CSV table of C-alpha atoms and ligand atoms in Angstrom, one decimal:
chain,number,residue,atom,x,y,z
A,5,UNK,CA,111.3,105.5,90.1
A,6,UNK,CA,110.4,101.6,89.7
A,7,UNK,CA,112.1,99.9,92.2
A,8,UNK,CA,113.4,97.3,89.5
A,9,UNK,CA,115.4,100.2,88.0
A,10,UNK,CA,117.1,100.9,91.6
A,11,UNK,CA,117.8,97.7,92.3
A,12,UNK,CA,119.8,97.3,88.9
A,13,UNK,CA,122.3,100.0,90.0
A,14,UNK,CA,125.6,98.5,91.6
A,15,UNK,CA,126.3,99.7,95.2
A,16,UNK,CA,125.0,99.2,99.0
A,17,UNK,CA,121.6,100.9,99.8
A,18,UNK,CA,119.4,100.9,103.1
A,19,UNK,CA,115.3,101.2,103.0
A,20,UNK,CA,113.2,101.6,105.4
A,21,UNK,CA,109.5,100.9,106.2
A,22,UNK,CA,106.7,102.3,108.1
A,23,UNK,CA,103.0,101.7,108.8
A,24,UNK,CA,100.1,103.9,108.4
A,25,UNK,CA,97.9,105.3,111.4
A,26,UNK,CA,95.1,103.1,112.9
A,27,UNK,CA,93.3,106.2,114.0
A,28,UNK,CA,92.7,110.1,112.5
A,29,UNK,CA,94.2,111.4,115.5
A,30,UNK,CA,97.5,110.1,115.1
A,31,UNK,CA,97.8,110.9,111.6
A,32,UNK,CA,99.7,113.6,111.9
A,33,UNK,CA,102.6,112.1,114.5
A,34,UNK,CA,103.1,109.3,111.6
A,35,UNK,CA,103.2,111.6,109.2
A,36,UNK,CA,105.8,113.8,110.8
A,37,UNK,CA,107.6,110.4,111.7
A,38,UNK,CA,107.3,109.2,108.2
A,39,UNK,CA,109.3,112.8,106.9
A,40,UNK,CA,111.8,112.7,109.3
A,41,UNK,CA,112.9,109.0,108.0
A,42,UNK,CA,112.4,110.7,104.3
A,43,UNK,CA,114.8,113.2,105.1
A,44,UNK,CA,118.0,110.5,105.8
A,45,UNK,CA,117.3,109.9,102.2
A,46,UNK,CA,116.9,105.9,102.5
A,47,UNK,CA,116.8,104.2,98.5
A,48,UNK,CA,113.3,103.8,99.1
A,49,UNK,CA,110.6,103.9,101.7
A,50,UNK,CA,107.8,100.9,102.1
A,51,UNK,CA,104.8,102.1,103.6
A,52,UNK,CA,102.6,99.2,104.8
A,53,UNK,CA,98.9,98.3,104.5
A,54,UNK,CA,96.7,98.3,107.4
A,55,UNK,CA,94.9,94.4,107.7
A,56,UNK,CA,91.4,95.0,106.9
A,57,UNK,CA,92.3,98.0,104.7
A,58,UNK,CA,90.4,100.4,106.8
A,59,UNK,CA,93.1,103.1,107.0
A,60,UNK,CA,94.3,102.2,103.2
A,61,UNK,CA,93.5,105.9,102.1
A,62,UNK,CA,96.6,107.0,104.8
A,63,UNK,CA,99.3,104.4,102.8
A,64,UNK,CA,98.9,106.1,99.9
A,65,UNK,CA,98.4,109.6,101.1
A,66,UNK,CA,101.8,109.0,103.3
A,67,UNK,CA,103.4,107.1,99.9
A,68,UNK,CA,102.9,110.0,98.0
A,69,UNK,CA,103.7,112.7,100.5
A,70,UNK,CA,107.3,111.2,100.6
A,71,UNK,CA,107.6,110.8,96.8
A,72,UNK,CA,106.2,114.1,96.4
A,73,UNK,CA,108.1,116.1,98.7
A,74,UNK,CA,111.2,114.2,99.8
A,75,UNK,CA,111.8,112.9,96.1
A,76,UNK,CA,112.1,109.1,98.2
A,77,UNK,CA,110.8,106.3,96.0
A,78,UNK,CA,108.1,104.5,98.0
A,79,UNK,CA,106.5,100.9,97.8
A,80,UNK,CA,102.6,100.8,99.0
A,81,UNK,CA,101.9,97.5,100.2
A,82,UNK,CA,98.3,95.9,99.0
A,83,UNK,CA,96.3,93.1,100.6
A,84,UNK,CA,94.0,91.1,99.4
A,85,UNK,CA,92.5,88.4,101.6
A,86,UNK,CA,88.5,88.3,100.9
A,87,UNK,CA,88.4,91.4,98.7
A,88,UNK,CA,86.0,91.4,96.1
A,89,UNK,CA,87.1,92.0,92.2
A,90,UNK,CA,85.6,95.2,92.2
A,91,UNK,CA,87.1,96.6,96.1
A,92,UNK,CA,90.6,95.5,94.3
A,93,UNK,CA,90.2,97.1,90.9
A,94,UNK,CA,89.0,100.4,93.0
A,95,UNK,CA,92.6,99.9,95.5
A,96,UNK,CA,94.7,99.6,92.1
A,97,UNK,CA,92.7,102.9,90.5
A,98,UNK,CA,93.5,104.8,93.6
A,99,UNK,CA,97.2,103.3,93.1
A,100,UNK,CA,97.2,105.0,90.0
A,101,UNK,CA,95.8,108.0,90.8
A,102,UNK,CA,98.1,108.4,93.2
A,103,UNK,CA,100.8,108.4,90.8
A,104,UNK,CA,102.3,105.4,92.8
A,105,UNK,CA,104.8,103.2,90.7
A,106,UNK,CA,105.8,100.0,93.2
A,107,UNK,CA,103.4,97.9,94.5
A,108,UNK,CA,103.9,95.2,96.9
A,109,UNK,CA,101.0,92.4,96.7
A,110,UNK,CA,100.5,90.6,99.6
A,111,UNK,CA,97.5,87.9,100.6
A,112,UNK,CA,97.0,89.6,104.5
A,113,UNK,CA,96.9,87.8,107.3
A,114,UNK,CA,94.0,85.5,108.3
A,115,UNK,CA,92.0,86.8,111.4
A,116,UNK,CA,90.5,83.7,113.3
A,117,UNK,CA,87.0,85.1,111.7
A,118,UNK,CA,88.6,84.7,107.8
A,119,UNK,CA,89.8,81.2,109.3
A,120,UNK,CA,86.5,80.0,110.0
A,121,UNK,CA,84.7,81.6,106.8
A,122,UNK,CA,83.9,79.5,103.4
A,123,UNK,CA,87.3,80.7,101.4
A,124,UNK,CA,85.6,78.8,98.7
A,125,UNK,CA,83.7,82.0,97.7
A,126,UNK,CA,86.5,84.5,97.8
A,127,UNK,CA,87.6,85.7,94.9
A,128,UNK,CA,91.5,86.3,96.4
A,129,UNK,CA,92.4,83.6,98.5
A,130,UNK,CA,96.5,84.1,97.5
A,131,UNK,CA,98.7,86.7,96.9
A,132,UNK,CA,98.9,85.9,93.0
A,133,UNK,CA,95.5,86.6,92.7
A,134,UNK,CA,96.5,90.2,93.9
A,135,UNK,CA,99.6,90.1,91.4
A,136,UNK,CA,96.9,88.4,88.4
A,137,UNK,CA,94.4,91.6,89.2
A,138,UNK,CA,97.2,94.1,88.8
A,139,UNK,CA,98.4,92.7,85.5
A,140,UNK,CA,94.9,92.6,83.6
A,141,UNK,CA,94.3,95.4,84.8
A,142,UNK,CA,97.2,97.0,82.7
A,143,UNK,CA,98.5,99.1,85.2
A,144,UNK,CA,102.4,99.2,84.7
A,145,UNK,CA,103.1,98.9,88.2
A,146,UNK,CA,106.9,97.6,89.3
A,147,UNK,CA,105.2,94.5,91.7
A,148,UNK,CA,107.0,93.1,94.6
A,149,UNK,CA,105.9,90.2,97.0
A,150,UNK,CA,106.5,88.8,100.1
A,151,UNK,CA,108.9,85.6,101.0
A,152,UNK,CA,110.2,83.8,104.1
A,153,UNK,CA,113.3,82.2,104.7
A,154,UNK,CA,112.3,80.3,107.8
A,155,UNK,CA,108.8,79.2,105.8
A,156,UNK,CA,105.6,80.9,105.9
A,157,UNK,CA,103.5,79.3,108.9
A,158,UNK,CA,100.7,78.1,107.1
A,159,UNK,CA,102.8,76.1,104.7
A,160,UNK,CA,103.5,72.4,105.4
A,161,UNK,CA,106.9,72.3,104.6
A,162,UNK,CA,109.6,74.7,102.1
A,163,UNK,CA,109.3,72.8,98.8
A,164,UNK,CA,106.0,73.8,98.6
A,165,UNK,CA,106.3,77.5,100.2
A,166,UNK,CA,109.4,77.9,97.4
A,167,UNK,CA,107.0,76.3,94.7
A,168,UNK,CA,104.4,79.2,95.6
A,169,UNK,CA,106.7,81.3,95.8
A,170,UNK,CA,107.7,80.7,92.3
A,171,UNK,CA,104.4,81.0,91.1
A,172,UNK,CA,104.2,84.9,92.3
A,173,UNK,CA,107.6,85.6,90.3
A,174,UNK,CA,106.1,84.1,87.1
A,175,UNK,CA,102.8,85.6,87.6
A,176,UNK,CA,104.7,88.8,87.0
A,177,UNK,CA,106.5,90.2,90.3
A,178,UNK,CA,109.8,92.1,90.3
A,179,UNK,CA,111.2,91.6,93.7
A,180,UNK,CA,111.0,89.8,96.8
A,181,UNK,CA,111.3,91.2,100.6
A,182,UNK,CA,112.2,88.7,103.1
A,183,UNK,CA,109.9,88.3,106.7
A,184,UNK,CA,112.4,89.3,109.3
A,185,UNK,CA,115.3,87.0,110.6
A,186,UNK,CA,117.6,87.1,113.0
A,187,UNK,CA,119.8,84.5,111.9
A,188,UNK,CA,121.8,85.3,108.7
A,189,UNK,CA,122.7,81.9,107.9
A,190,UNK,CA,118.6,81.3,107.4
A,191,UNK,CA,118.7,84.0,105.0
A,192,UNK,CA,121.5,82.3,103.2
A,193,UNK,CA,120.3,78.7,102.8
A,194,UNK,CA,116.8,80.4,101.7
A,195,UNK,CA,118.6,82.1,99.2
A,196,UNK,CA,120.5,78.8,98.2
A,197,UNK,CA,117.2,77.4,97.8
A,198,UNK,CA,115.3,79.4,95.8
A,199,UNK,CA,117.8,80.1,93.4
A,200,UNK,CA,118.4,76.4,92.6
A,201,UNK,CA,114.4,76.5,91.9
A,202,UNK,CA,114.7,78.9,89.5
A,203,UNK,CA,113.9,82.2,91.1
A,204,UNK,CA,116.3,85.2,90.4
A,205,UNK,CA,114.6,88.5,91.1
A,206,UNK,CA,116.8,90.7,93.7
A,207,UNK,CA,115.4,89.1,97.3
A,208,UNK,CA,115.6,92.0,99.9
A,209,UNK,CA,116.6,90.7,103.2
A,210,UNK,CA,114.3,92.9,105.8
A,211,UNK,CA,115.9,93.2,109.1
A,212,UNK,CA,113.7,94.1,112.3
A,213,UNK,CA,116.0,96.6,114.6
A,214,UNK,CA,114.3,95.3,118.5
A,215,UNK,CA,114.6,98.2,120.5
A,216,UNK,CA,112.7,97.2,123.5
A,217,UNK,CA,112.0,93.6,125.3
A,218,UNK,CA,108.0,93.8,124.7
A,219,UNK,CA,108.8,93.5,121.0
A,220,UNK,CA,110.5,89.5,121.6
A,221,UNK,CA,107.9,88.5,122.2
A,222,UNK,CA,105.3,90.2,119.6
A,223,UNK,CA,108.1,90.2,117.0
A,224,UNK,CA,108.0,85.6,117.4
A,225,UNK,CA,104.2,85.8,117.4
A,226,UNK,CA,103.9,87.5,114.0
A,227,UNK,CA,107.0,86.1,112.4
A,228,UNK,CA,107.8,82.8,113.8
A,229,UNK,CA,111.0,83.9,113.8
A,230,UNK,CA,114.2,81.5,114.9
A,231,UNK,CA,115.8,83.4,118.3
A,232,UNK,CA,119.8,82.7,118.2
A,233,UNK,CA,121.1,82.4,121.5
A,234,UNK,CA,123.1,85.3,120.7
A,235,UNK,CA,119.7,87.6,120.7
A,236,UNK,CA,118.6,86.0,123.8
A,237,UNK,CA,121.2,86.8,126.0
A,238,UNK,CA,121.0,89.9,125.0
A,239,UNK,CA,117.5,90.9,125.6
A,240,UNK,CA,117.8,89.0,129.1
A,241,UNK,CA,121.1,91.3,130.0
A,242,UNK,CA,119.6,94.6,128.8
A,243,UNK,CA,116.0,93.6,128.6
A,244,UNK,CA,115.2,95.3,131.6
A,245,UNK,CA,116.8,99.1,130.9
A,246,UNK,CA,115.2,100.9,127.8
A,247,UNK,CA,117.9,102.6,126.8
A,248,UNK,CA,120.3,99.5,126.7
A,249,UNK,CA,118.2,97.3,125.3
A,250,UNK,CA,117.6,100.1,122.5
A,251,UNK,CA,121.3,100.6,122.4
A,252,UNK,CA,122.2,97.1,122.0
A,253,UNK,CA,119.0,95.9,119.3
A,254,UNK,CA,120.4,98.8,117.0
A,255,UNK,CA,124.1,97.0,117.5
A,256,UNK,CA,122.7,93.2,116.6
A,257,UNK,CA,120.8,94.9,113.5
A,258,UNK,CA,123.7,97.0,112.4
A,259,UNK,CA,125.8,93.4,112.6
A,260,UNK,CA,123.3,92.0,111.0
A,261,UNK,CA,123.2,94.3,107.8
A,262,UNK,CA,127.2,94.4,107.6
A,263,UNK,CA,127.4,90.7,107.7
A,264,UNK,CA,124.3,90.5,105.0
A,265,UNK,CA,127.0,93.2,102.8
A,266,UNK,CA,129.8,91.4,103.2
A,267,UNK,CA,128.1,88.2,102.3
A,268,UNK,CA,127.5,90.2,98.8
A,269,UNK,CA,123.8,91.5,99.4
A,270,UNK,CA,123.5,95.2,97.8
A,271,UNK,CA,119.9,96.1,99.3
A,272,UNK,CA,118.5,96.1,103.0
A,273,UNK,CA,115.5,96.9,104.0
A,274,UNK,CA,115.0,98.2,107.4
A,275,UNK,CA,111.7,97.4,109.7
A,276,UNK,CA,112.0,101.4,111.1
A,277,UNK,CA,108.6,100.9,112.2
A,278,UNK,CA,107.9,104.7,112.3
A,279,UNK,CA,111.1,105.4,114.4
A,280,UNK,CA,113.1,108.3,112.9
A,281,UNK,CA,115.8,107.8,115.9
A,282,UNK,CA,116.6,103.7,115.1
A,283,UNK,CA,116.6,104.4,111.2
A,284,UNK,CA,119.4,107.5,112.0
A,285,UNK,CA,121.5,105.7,114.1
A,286,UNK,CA,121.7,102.3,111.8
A,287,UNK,CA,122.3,104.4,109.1
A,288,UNK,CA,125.1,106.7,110.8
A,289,UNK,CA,126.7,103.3,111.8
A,290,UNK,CA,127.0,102.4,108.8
A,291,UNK,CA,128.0,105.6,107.3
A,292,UNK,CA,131.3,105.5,105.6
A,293,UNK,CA,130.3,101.1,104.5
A,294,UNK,CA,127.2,102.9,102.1
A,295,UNK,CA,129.6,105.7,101.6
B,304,FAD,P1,100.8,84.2,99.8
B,304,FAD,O1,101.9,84.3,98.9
B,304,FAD,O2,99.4,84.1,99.2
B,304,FAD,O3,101.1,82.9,100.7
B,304,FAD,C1,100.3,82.5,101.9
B,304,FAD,C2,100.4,81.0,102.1
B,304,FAD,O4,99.7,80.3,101.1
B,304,FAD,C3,101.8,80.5,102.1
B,304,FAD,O5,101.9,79.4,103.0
B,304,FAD,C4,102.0,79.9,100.6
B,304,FAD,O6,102.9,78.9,100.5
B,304,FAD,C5,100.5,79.4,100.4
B,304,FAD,N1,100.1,79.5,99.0
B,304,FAD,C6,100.4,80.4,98.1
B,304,FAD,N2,99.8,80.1,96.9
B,304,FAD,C7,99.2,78.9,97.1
B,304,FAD,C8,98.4,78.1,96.2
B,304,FAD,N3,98.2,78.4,95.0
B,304,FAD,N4,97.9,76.9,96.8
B,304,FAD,C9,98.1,76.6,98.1
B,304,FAD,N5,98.8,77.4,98.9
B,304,FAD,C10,99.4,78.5,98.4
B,304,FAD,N6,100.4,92.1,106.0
B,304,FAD,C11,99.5,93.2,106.0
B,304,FAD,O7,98.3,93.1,106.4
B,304,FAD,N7,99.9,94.4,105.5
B,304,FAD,C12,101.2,94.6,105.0
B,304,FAD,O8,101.5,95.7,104.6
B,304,FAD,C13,102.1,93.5,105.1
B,304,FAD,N8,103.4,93.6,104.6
B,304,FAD,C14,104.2,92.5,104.6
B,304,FAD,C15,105.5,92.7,104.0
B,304,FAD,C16,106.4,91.6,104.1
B,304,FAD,C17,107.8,91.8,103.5
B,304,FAD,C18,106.0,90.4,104.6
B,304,FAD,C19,107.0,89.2,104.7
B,304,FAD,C20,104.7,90.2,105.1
B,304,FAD,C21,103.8,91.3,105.1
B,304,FAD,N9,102.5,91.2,105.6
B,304,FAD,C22,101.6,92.3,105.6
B,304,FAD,C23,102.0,89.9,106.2
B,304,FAD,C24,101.4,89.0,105.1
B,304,FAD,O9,100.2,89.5,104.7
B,304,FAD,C25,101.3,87.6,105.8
B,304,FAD,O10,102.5,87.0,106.0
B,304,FAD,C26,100.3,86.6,105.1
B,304,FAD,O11,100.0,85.6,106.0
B,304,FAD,C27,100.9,86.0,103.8
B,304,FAD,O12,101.0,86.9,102.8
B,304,FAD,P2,101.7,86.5,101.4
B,304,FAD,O13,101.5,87.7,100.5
B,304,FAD,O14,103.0,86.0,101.6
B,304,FAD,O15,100.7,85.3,100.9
């Protein structure tokens, strides 16, 4: 099912989204992990691509073991960053092949090394050169892309990330996923934003359940996420126990999701990150709300 279709039907859904293995040897464990989140039955399941695309042939073999067996639409994310025309045009065959339907076209992150090389050769340098490549190529893929309510870090202010951003949706994509926030009033004044520029594809807030303090941190570095007051004092009462800190990052995300419902979002997508346990107990929580 394209994820466009979905997203037209009226009523409160959860998604969640897991990552591929790094190595052989664990593909298995993921995969397991990756069924037992199929089994609760989300609207659809993201699976992510790993930077550098060396383990790309495990996103879409865990895509389409979900779709296949669990009847779970899935979204397999694609990078592009330094990819050659011809690496890109294989990716999207493979896509194909795979009988995969949603694709989520991303730019990747720059390593320091892409930093420092001549991105004057590259033939992607943004993520609408991904989203360009899939539409000559003719493949009738439902596209989705990436956005950021508190900015993307590279940009030098949020006219111009929303001006980008505006680029990708009339370039051809579908749907946008938020970075994770932790702050719903972000997510609204984004939102505010970007409709007043024009852009009204169905934005999917993603919400990042922290289930252990090792994550703040990690979680800031990769996102450059705002911390509410609210979170700290949290992590720095139950920071040090496992078990509450788990306990009480699956309460702020739960509060997080009911506030984004009540504020009249349909669809939330859930950073499970390969955690059957955290994506079971936000959705029991929220049982009789996505009834
Ligand atoms: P782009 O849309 O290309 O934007 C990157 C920057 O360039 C922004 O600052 C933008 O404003 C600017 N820009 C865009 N177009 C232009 C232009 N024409 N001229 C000048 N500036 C421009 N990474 C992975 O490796 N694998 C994943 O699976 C993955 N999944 C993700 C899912 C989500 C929902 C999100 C939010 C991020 C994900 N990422 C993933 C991380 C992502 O690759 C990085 O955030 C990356 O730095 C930017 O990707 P993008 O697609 O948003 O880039």
């Amino acid at each position: 099912m394209k994820l466009s279709e979905l997203f037209s039907v009226p009523g409160l859904s959860l998604s969640f989204e897991v990552f591929p293995p790094k190595t052989d040897t664990a593909f298995q464990s993921v995969k397991t992990a990756t069924e037992e989140i199929a089994k609760l039955r989300p609207s659809f399941m993201s699976v992510t691509y790993g930077a550098g695309g060396g383990t790309s042939r495990y996103t879409l073999e865990i895509a389409k073991n979900i779709k296949e067996h669990y009847q779970v639409p899935t979204l397999a994310h694609l990078t592009c960053v330094s990819s050659t025309k011809e690496t890109v045009k294989t990716k999207i065959e493979e896509m194909k092949a795979a009988g995969i339907q949603n694709v989520m076209a991303l730019r990747g992150d720059l390593t320091p090394e892409l930093k420092n090389s001549d991105r004057g050769s590259w033939d992607f340098r943004y993520a609408i050169d991904l989203i360009h490549a899939i539409k000559e190529s003719g493949a009738d893929f439902c596209i989705g892309a990436a956005c950021y309510p508190e900015i993307h870090p590279e940009s030098a202010n949020q006219a111009d990330d929303i001006r980008h951003l505006k680029e990708k949706v009339d370039a051809g994509c579908s749907f946008l996923t938020t970075q994770m926030f932790f702050d719903n009033n972000l997510l609204y004044n984004f939102l505010y934003k970007i409709r007043e520029a024009g852009i009204t594809v169905p934005v999917i807030p993603g919400v990042m359940p922290i289930t252990n303090a090792n994550q703040v941190e990690r979680a800031i570095h990769l996102s450059g996420s705002f911390m509410p007051q609210r979170f700290k004092s949290l992590v720095d009462k139950f920071g040090h126990s496992p078990a509450a800190m788990k306990q009480a990052g699956i309460a702020y995300a739960t509060d997080q999701i009911i506030d984004l419902f009540a504020n009249g979002i349909c669809n939330v997508h859930v950073y499970s990150m390969n955690k059957p346990d955290v994506a079971e107990k936000i959705q029991s929580n929220l049982s009789d709300i996505l009834g």
